Amino acid sequence: MHVETTFGGIGRRRRGVTALVPTMGALHAGHRSLLDLGRGLSDTLVASIWVNPLQFNDPADLAAYPSTLDADLAVCEAAGVDVVFAPTAEEMRTHTRQTVVTVGAVAERWEGAHRPGHFDGVATVVTQLLAGIAPDRAVFGRKDAQQLAVIRTLVADLALPVEVVAAPTVRDADGLALSSRNTRLSATERERALGISAALLAGADHVEAGGDPAAVTGLVGERLAAAGLSPEYVALVDAVTMESVETIEAETVLAVAARVGPVRLIDNVVLAPADGGVVADRGIRLAG
Ligand code: AMP
């Protein structure tokens, strides 16, 4: 495995089909599943580790973001990564960049509304990584469902020659979606955070059992309230446009954002029409 700090360095390591897994480090089993997926889809697997300051709308969140480079390199090595791209701020032109990529409507609601500037930061740096590394495939997690929709939109709009691959959400054995921010939860907060996945899974059960999708956000909201959580939003949205829907005609995301103690958490389940009914993708649960 090679560690490169420049775009040019990666160019020299590429051979055959290249897949990129962009991350902000603090790697966990969710990232590992993206790396495993990318490994199976490529000859050269590149993992980028870059804590992108541009996408943090909250300076306290950036300051508290975990940094575990040595452990991250061990995860990459174990996953068979060929090249880790760990650039400097200079290489990423963090302080000198004059170009910003702004995606329209798909980026404006939900996360976009609650985290001003966040998706400009994501779209700008993902475009930079895709342009600089030029992978054939890039793997993103469904855990960040709106980020995935924003990236799919920018790749289509700019005709970027890359295939976007979506990876399922990985959950702990108790259902909590893995997140680098979970390490900042106290034991009691973590217990309360379980209310998020429990509410979403109850929503998925409701729709799969033939319940009215239009009632599901209300049901999830009640479950969250009963768990002592007040969400920033509960949304049932088209997975491509992120517009609210009341029926499941195409791939649909049931999404929640909520603060638990010092941490803002997001989670979702994916609902899709199947054989006259609806089937839910609840993600992958790690063994207990
Ligand atoms: P991050 O390092 O949090 O920016 O995430 C890097 C990539 O990992 C993104 O594509 C995320 O959607 C994905 N990811 C983060 N957490 C999970 C998870 N629990 N399951 C699957 N993918 C995830």
mmCIF file of C-alpha atoms and ligand atoms in Angstrom:
data_model
loop_
_atom_site.group_PDB
_atom_site.id
_atom_site.type_symbol
_atom_site.label_atom_id
_atom_site.label_comp_id
_atom_site.label_asym_id
_atom_site.label_seq_id
_atom_site.Cartn_x
_atom_site.Cartn_y
_atom_site.Cartn_z
ATOM 1 C CA MET A 1 0.000 0.000 0.000
ATOM 2 C CA HIS A 2 1.280 3.445 -0.917
ATOM 3 C CA VAL A 3 0.421 6.699 0.802
ATOM 4 C CA GLU A 4 0.365 9.657 -1.566
ATOM 5 C CA THR A 5 -0.082 13.306 -0.693
ATOM 6 C CA THR A 6 -0.438 14.715 -4.224
ATOM 7 C CA PHE A 7 -2.830 14.119 -7.112
ATOM 8 C CA GLY A 8 0.183 13.571 -9.365
ATOM 9 C CA GLY A 9 1.440 10.813 -7.068
ATOM 10 C CA ILE A 10 -1.801 8.870 -7.469
ATOM 11 C CA GLY A 11 -1.701 9.196 -11.238
ATOM 12 C CA ARG A 12 1.585 7.265 -11.235
ATOM 13 C CA ARG A 13 0.089 4.382 -9.183
ATOM 14 C CA ARG A 14 -3.002 3.730 -11.295
ATOM 15 C CA ARG A 15 -3.473 0.629 -13.393
ATOM 16 C CA GLY A 16 -6.630 -0.902 -14.845
ATOM 17 C CA VAL A 17 -10.009 0.019 -13.373
ATOM 18 C CA THR A 18 -9.640 2.489 -10.508
ATOM 19 C CA ALA A 19 -12.181 2.875 -7.699
ATOM 20 C CA LEU A 20 -12.158 5.728 -5.191
ATOM 21 C CA VAL A 21 -13.631 5.658 -1.690
ATOM 22 C CA PRO A 22 -13.636 9.227 -0.343
ATOM 23 C CA THR A 23 -13.591 9.504 3.478
ATOM 24 C CA MET A 24 -12.825 11.935 6.247
ATOM 25 C CA GLY A 25 -10.866 9.286 8.177
ATOM 26 C CA ALA A 26 -11.771 7.997 11.667
ATOM 27 C CA LEU A 27 -12.570 4.842 9.753
ATOM 28 C CA HIS A 28 -15.103 2.344 11.115
ATOM 29 C CA ALA A 29 -16.845 -0.774 9.802
ATOM 30 C CA GLY A 30 -19.110 1.377 7.597
ATOM 31 C CA HIS A 31 -16.094 2.736 5.743
ATOM 32 C CA ARG A 32 -14.619 -0.770 5.655
ATOM 33 C CA SER A 33 -17.712 -2.063 3.840
ATOM 34 C CA LEU A 34 -17.270 0.694 1.213
ATOM 35 C CA LEU A 35 -13.624 -0.316 0.822
ATOM 36 C CA ASP A 36 -14.626 -3.987 0.453
ATOM 37 C CA LEU A 37 -17.174 -3.047 -2.208
ATOM 38 C CA GLY A 38 -14.619 -0.869 -4.008
ATOM 39 C CA ARG A 39 -11.994 -3.659 -3.813
ATOM 40 C CA GLY A 40 -14.326 -6.008 -5.683
ATOM 41 C CA LEU A 41 -14.962 -3.413 -8.389
ATOM 42 C CA SER A 42 -11.416 -2.328 -9.200
ATOM 43 C CA ASP A 43 -7.836 -3.175 -10.056
ATOM 44 C CA THR A 44 -6.562 -0.114 -8.219
ATOM 45 C CA LEU A 45 -8.399 0.865 -5.038
ATOM 46 C CA VAL A 46 -7.810 4.399 -3.780
ATOM 47 C CA ALA A 47 -9.068 5.612 -0.395
ATOM 48 C CA SER A 48 -8.899 9.318 0.270
ATOM 49 C CA ILE A 49 -8.621 10.627 3.813
ATOM 50 C CA TRP A 50 -9.287 14.327 4.028
ATOM 51 C CA VAL A 51 -11.201 16.174 6.728
ATOM 52 C CA ASN A 52 -12.746 18.773 4.487
ATOM 53 C CA PRO A 53 -13.065 22.005 6.468
ATOM 54 C CA LEU A 54 -15.336 23.477 3.792
ATOM 55 C CA GLN A 55 -18.188 21.093 4.589
ATOM 56 C CA PHE A 56 -18.286 21.851 8.329
ATOM 57 C CA ASN A 57 -20.825 24.597 8.904
ATOM 58 C CA ASP A 58 -20.166 24.304 12.662
ATOM 59 C CA PRO A 59 -16.553 25.136 13.706
ATOM 60 C CA ALA A 60 -17.023 23.211 17.000
ATOM 61 C CA ASP A 61 -17.926 20.079 15.007
ATOM 62 C CA LEU A 62 -14.738 20.449 12.929
ATOM 63 C CA ALA A 63 -12.604 21.013 16.032
ATOM 64 C CA ALA A 64 -14.059 17.892 17.707
ATOM 65 C CA TYR A 65 -13.840 15.682 14.596
ATOM 66 C CA PRO A 66 -11.719 12.607 15.455
ATOM 67 C CA SER A 67 -8.351 12.111 13.757
ATOM 68 C CA THR A 68 -6.908 8.578 13.802
ATOM 69 C CA LEU A 69 -4.519 8.374 10.846
ATOM 70 C CA ASP A 70 -2.415 5.400 12.027
ATOM 71 C CA ALA A 71 -5.502 3.295 12.752
ATOM 72 C CA ASP A 72 -7.032 4.426 9.442
ATOM 73 C CA LEU A 73 -3.958 3.273 7.520
ATOM 74 C CA ALA A 74 -4.228 -0.128 9.236
ATOM 75 C CA VAL A 75 -7.905 -0.392 8.177
ATOM 76 C CA CYS A 76 -6.950 0.502 4.595
ATOM 77 C CA GLU A 77 -4.093 -2.006 4.567
ATOM 78 C CA ALA A 78 -6.384 -4.777 5.856
ATOM 79 C CA ALA A 79 -8.979 -3.918 3.194
ATOM 80 C CA GLY A 80 -6.411 -4.272 0.416
ATOM 81 C CA VAL A 81 -6.297 -0.584 -0.504
ATOM 82 C CA ASP A 82 -3.584 0.100 -3.081
ATOM 83 C CA VAL A 83 -3.209 3.832 -2.567
ATOM 84 C CA VAL A 84 -4.222 6.098 0.301
ATOM 85 C CA PHE A 85 -4.567 9.717 -0.738
ATOM 86 C CA ALA A 86 -3.857 11.821 2.351
ATOM 87 C CA PRO A 87 -3.340 15.285 0.909
ATOM 88 C CA THR A 88 -2.152 18.482 2.546
ATOM 89 C CA ALA A 89 -4.275 21.637 2.734
ATOM 90 C CA GLU A 90 -1.940 23.106 0.081
ATOM 91 C CA GLU A 91 -2.626 20.253 -2.334
ATOM 92 C CA MET A 92 -6.368 20.653 -1.728
ATOM 93 C CA ARG A 93 -5.980 24.442 -2.193
ATOM 94 C CA THR A 94 -8.075 24.903 0.952
ATOM 95 C CA HIS A 95 -6.907 28.469 1.498
ATOM 96 C CA THR A 96 -6.354 29.455 -2.121
ATOM 97 C CA ARG A 97 -9.278 27.841 -3.952
ATOM 98 C CA GLN A 98 -11.410 30.299 -5.934
ATOM 99 C CA THR A 99 -13.900 27.814 -7.345
ATOM 100 C CA VAL A 100 -17.029 26.550 -5.582
ATOM 101 C CA VAL A 101 -19.390 23.898 -6.931
ATOM 102 C CA THR A 102 -23.000 24.610 -5.951
ATOM 103 C CA VAL A 103 -25.690 22.029 -6.664
ATOM 104 C CA GLY A 104 -29.289 23.284 -6.921
ATOM 105 C CA ALA A 105 -32.622 22.088 -5.528
ATOM 106 C CA VAL A 106 -31.503 18.593 -4.509
ATOM 107 C CA ALA A 107 -28.996 20.186 -2.117
ATOM 108 C CA GLU A 108 -31.233 22.908 -0.728
ATOM 109 C CA ARG A 109 -33.637 21.166 1.631
ATOM 110 C CA TRP A 110 -33.127 18.899 4.692
ATOM 111 C CA GLU A 111 -29.384 18.765 5.382
ATOM 112 C CA GLY A 112 -28.837 21.745 3.091
ATOM 113 C CA ALA A 113 -31.349 23.849 5.016
ATOM 114 C CA HIS A 114 -30.002 22.845 8.428
ATOM 115 C CA ARG A 115 -26.301 23.030 7.516
ATOM 116 C CA PRO A 116 -25.783 26.148 5.382
ATOM 117 C CA GLY A 117 -22.808 25.774 3.051
ATOM 118 C CA HIS A 118 -22.377 22.059 3.814
ATOM 119 C CA PHE A 119 -23.205 20.743 0.361
ATOM 120 C CA ASP A 120 -21.139 23.435 -1.381
ATOM 121 C CA GLY A 121 -18.224 22.069 0.634
ATOM 122 C CA VAL A 122 -19.034 18.464 -0.220
ATOM 123 C CA ALA A 123 -19.698 19.136 -3.914
ATOM 124 C CA THR A 124 -16.558 21.235 -4.344
ATOM 125 C CA VAL A 125 -14.190 18.740 -2.754
ATOM 126 C CA VAL A 126 -15.823 15.651 -4.303
ATOM 127 C CA THR A 127 -15.549 17.319 -7.737
ATOM 128 C CA GLN A 128 -11.902 18.096 -6.997
ATOM 129 C CA LEU A 129 -11.220 14.471 -5.950
ATOM 130 C CA LEU A 130 -13.040 13.074 -8.995
ATOM 131 C CA ALA A 131 -11.192 15.429 -11.339
ATOM 132 C CA GLY A 132 -7.788 14.961 -9.717
ATOM 133 C CA ILE A 133 -7.912 11.186 -9.262
ATOM 134 C CA ALA A 134 -10.141 10.400 -12.284
ATOM 135 C CA PRO A 135 -11.480 7.102 -10.898
ATOM 136 C CA ASP A 136 -13.683 4.876 -13.052
ATOM 137 C CA ARG A 137 -15.909 4.250 -10.020
ATOM 138 C CA ALA A 138 -16.532 6.065 -6.764
ATOM 139 C CA VAL A 139 -18.250 4.506 -3.757
ATOM 140 C CA PHE A 140 -20.509 6.462 -1.386
ATOM 141 C CA GLY A 141 -22.612 5.309 1.576
ATOM 142 C CA ARG A 142 -26.401 5.382 1.605
ATOM 143 C CA LYS A 143 -26.124 6.521 5.233
ATOM 144 C CA ASP A 144 -25.640 10.014 3.744
ATOM 145 C CA ALA A 145 -28.612 9.677 1.399
ATOM 146 C CA GLN A 146 -28.835 13.326 0.396
ATOM 147 C CA GLN A 147 -25.077 13.528 -0.157
ATOM 148 C CA LEU A 148 -25.433 10.563 -2.524
ATOM 149 C CA ALA A 149 -28.260 12.324 -4.404
ATOM 150 C CA VAL A 150 -26.224 15.552 -4.608
ATOM 151 C CA ILE A 151 -23.182 13.694 -5.952
ATOM 152 C CA ARG A 152 -25.241 11.753 -8.495
ATOM 153 C CA THR A 153 -26.688 15.077 -9.680
ATOM 154 C CA LEU A 154 -23.329 16.807 -10.016
ATOM 155 C CA VAL A 155 -21.799 13.813 -11.823
ATOM 156 C CA ALA A 156 -24.703 13.827 -14.295
ATOM 157 C CA ASP A 157 -24.777 17.626 -14.711
ATOM 158 C CA LEU A 158 -21.039 17.916 -15.314
ATOM 159 C CA ALA A 159 -20.877 14.667 -17.360
ATOM 160 C CA LEU A 160 -18.070 13.417 -15.133
ATOM 161 C CA PRO A 161 -16.865 10.065 -16.499
ATOM 162 C CA VAL A 162 -17.318 8.117 -13.250
ATOM 163 C CA GLU A 163 -19.791 5.475 -12.108
ATOM 164 C CA VAL A 164 -21.268 6.308 -8.690
ATOM 165 C CA VAL A 165 -21.752 3.175 -6.581
ATOM 166 C CA ALA A 166 -24.039 3.244 -3.505
ATOM 167 C CA ALA A 167 -23.197 1.104 -0.460
ATOM 168 C CA PRO A 168 -25.708 0.053 2.220
ATOM 169 C CA THR A 169 -25.721 1.611 5.692
ATOM 170 C CA VAL A 170 -23.786 -0.374 8.275
ATOM 171 C CA ARG A 171 -25.283 -0.508 11.782
ATOM 172 C CA ASP A 172 -24.013 -1.692 15.124
ATOM 173 C CA ALA A 173 -25.618 -4.851 16.488
ATOM 174 C CA ASP A 174 -28.143 -2.716 18.409
ATOM 175 C CA GLY A 175 -29.187 -0.830 15.256
ATOM 176 C CA LEU A 176 -27.287 2.463 15.677
ATOM 177 C CA ALA A 177 -25.900 3.574 12.297
ATOM 178 C CA LEU A 178 -22.107 3.727 12.491
ATOM 179 C CA SER A 179 -20.702 7.233 12.412
ATOM 180 C CA SER A 180 -17.323 8.715 13.235
ATOM 181 C CA ARG A 181 -19.233 11.074 15.530
ATOM 182 C CA ASN A 182 -20.651 8.216 17.678
ATOM 183 C CA THR A 183 -17.411 8.161 19.701
ATOM 184 C CA ARG A 184 -18.463 11.535 21.148
ATOM 185 C CA LEU A 185 -21.668 10.107 22.675
ATOM 186 C CA SER A 186 -21.724 9.257 26.399
ATOM 187 C CA ALA A 187 -23.220 5.882 27.355
ATOM 188 C CA THR A 188 -26.579 7.512 28.172
ATOM 189 C CA GLU A 189 -26.562 9.569 24.988
ATOM 190 C CA ARG A 190 -25.767 6.494 22.950
ATOM 191 C CA GLU A 191 -28.726 4.727 24.549
ATOM 192 C CA ARG A 192 -30.963 7.677 23.604
ATOM 193 C CA ALA A 193 -29.520 7.740 20.066
ATOM 194 C CA LEU A 194 -30.863 4.219 19.573
ATOM 195 C CA GLY A 195 -34.296 5.861 19.430
ATOM 196 C CA ILE A 196 -33.406 7.147 15.934
ATOM 197 C CA SER A 197 -32.827 3.773 14.289
ATOM 198 C CA ALA A 198 -35.675 2.215 16.291
ATOM 199 C CA ALA A 199 -38.099 4.871 14.987
ATOM 200 C CA LEU A 200 -36.895 4.446 11.393
ATOM 201 C CA LEU A 201 -37.106 0.676 11.574
ATOM 202 C CA ALA A 202 -40.662 0.958 12.963
ATOM 203 C CA GLY A 203 -41.450 3.230 10.009
ATOM 204 C CA ALA A 204 -40.026 0.668 7.588
ATOM 205 C CA ASP A 205 -42.088 -2.091 9.242
ATOM 206 C CA HIS A 206 -45.230 0.062 8.922
ATOM 207 C CA VAL A 207 -44.774 0.659 5.192
ATOM 208 C CA GLU A 208 -43.669 -2.910 4.447
ATOM 209 C CA ALA A 209 -46.783 -4.199 6.239
ATOM 210 C CA GLY A 210 -48.952 -2.175 3.850
ATOM 211 C CA GLY A 211 -49.411 0.915 6.064
ATOM 212 C CA ASP A 212 -50.021 4.284 4.403
ATOM 213 C CA PRO A 213 -46.657 5.868 3.500
ATOM 214 C CA ALA A 214 -48.224 9.319 3.980
ATOM 215 C CA ALA A 215 -48.586 8.503 7.693
ATOM 216 C CA VAL A 216 -45.024 7.282 8.214
ATOM 217 C CA THR A 217 -43.318 10.580 9.052
ATOM 218 C CA GLY A 218 -45.949 11.179 11.761
ATOM 219 C CA LEU A 219 -45.379 7.709 13.153
ATOM 220 C CA VAL A 220 -41.579 8.144 13.194
ATOM 221 C CA GLY A 221 -41.982 11.578 14.814
ATOM 222 C CA GLU A 222 -44.109 10.060 17.603
ATOM 223 C CA ARG A 223 -41.544 7.314 18.213
ATOM 224 C CA LEU A 224 -38.751 9.885 18.401
ATOM 225 C CA ALA A 225 -40.722 12.054 20.822
ATOM 226 C CA ALA A 226 -41.437 9.006 22.996
ATOM 227 C CA ALA A 227 -37.657 8.373 23.087
ATOM 228 C CA GLY A 228 -37.063 11.973 24.241
ATOM 229 C CA LEU A 229 -35.700 13.120 20.877
ATOM 230 C CA SER A 230 -36.761 16.221 18.968
ATOM 231 C CA PRO A 231 -35.656 15.780 15.356
ATOM 232 C CA GLU A 232 -34.564 18.590 13.060
ATOM 233 C CA TYR A 233 -36.612 16.834 10.404
ATOM 234 C CA VAL A 234 -38.352 13.571 9.588
ATOM 235 C CA ALA A 235 -38.752 13.261 5.823
ATOM 236 C CA LEU A 236 -40.096 10.812 3.267
ATOM 237 C CA VAL A 237 -38.418 11.798 0.011
ATOM 238 C CA ASP A 238 -37.669 10.648 -3.508
ATOM 239 C CA ALA A 239 -34.110 9.235 -3.428
ATOM 240 C CA VAL A 240 -33.102 11.107 -6.604
ATOM 241 C CA THR A 241 -34.712 14.538 -6.161
ATOM 242 C CA MET A 242 -35.017 14.674 -2.335
ATOM 243 C CA GLU A 243 -38.538 16.070 -2.800
ATOM 244 C CA SER A 244 -41.216 14.972 -0.317
ATOM 245 C CA VAL A 245 -43.487 12.141 -1.442
ATOM 246 C CA GLU A 246 -46.560 10.488 0.050
ATOM 247 C CA THR A 247 -46.503 7.280 -1.985
ATOM 248 C CA ILE A 248 -43.691 4.875 -2.866
ATOM 249 C CA GLU A 249 -43.493 4.928 -6.672
ATOM 250 C CA ALA A 250 -39.706 4.808 -6.938
ATOM 251 C CA GLU A 251 -36.712 4.509 -4.621
ATOM 252 C CA THR A 252 -37.641 6.543 -1.539
ATOM 253 C CA VAL A 253 -35.739 7.551 1.582
ATOM 254 C CA LEU A 254 -37.219 7.845 5.064
ATOM 255 C CA ALA A 255 -34.714 10.112 6.797
ATOM 256 C CA VAL A 256 -34.162 11.645 10.227
ATOM 257 C CA ALA A 257 -31.726 14.200 11.634
ATOM 258 C CA ALA A 258 -31.571 14.727 15.385
ATOM 259 C CA ARG A 259 -29.209 16.110 17.954
ATOM 260 C CA VAL A 260 -28.234 13.842 20.818
ATOM 261 C CA GLY A 261 -26.132 15.679 23.399
ATOM 262 C CA PRO A 262 -23.281 17.391 21.537
ATOM 263 C CA VAL A 263 -23.678 15.360 18.372
ATOM 264 C CA ARG A 264 -25.901 15.769 15.348
ATOM 265 C CA LEU A 265 -26.835 12.379 13.905
ATOM 266 C CA ILE A 266 -28.507 11.392 10.631
ATOM 267 C CA ASP A 267 -29.940 8.050 9.597
ATOM 268 C CA ASN A 268 -32.358 6.640 7.031
ATOM 269 C CA VAL A 269 -33.957 3.537 5.568
ATOM 270 C CA VAL A 270 -34.539 3.063 1.844
ATOM 271 C CA LEU A 271 -38.001 2.034 0.636
ATOM 272 C CA ALA A 272 -38.684 0.739 -2.857
ATOM 273 C CA PRO A 273 -41.730 -0.624 -4.698
ATOM 274 C CA ALA A 274 -41.693 -4.394 -5.223
ATOM 275 C CA ASP A 275 -44.364 -6.858 -6.386
ATOM 276 C CA GLY A 276 -47.308 -4.607 -5.579
ATOM 277 C CA GLY A 277 -45.894 -3.775 -2.137
ATOM 278 C CA VAL A 278 -42.892 -2.023 -0.648
ATOM 279 C CA VAL A 279 -39.561 -3.488 0.422
ATOM 280 C CA ALA A 280 -37.275 -1.743 2.911
ATOM 281 C CA ASP A 281 -33.467 -1.725 2.871
ATOM 282 C CA ARG A 282 -32.554 -1.342 6.536
ATOM 283 C CA GLY A 283 -28.817 -1.694 5.892
ATOM 284 C CA ILE A 284 -26.381 -4.220 7.337
ATOM 285 C CA ARG A 285 -26.177 -5.068 11.042
ATOM 286 C CA LEU A 286 -22.844 -6.054 12.575
ATOM 287 C CA ALA A 287 -22.895 -9.252 14.614
ATOM 288 C CA GLY A 288 -23.242 -8.596 18.356
HETATM 289 P P1 AMP B 1 -17.299 10.240 6.134
HETATM 290 O O1 AMP B 1 -15.923 9.788 6.478
HETATM 291 O O2 AMP B 1 -18.229 10.266 7.301
HETATM 292 O O3 AMP B 1 -17.329 11.474 5.287
HETATM 293 O O4 AMP B 1 -17.899 9.102 5.212
HETATM 294 C C1 AMP B 1 -17.212 8.614 4.091
HETATM 295 C C2 AMP B 1 -18.121 7.693 3.340
HETATM 296 O O5 AMP B 1 -18.530 6.621 4.201
HETATM 297 C C3 AMP B 1 -19.421 8.376 2.859
HETATM 298 O O6 AMP B 1 -19.730 7.907 1.565
HETATM 299 C C4 AMP B 1 -20.424 7.923 3.880
HETATM 300 O O7 AMP B 1 -21.741 7.883 3.380
HETATM 301 C C5 AMP B 1 -19.928 6.525 4.196
HETATM 302 N N1 AMP B 1 -20.409 6.059 5.497
HETATM 303 C C6 AMP B 1 -20.308 6.688 6.692
HETATM 304 N N2 AMP B 1 -20.926 5.971 7.656
HETATM 305 C C7 AMP B 1 -21.440 4.875 7.051
HETATM 306 C C8 AMP B 1 -22.212 3.750 7.496
HETATM 307 N N3 AMP B 1 -22.564 3.601 8.778
HETATM 308 N N4 AMP B 1 -22.569 2.835 6.584
HETATM 309 C C9 AMP B 1 -22.211 2.957 5.282
HETATM 310 N N5 AMP B 1 -21.501 3.984 4.799
HETATM 311 C C10 AMP B 1 -21.118 4.934 5.667
#
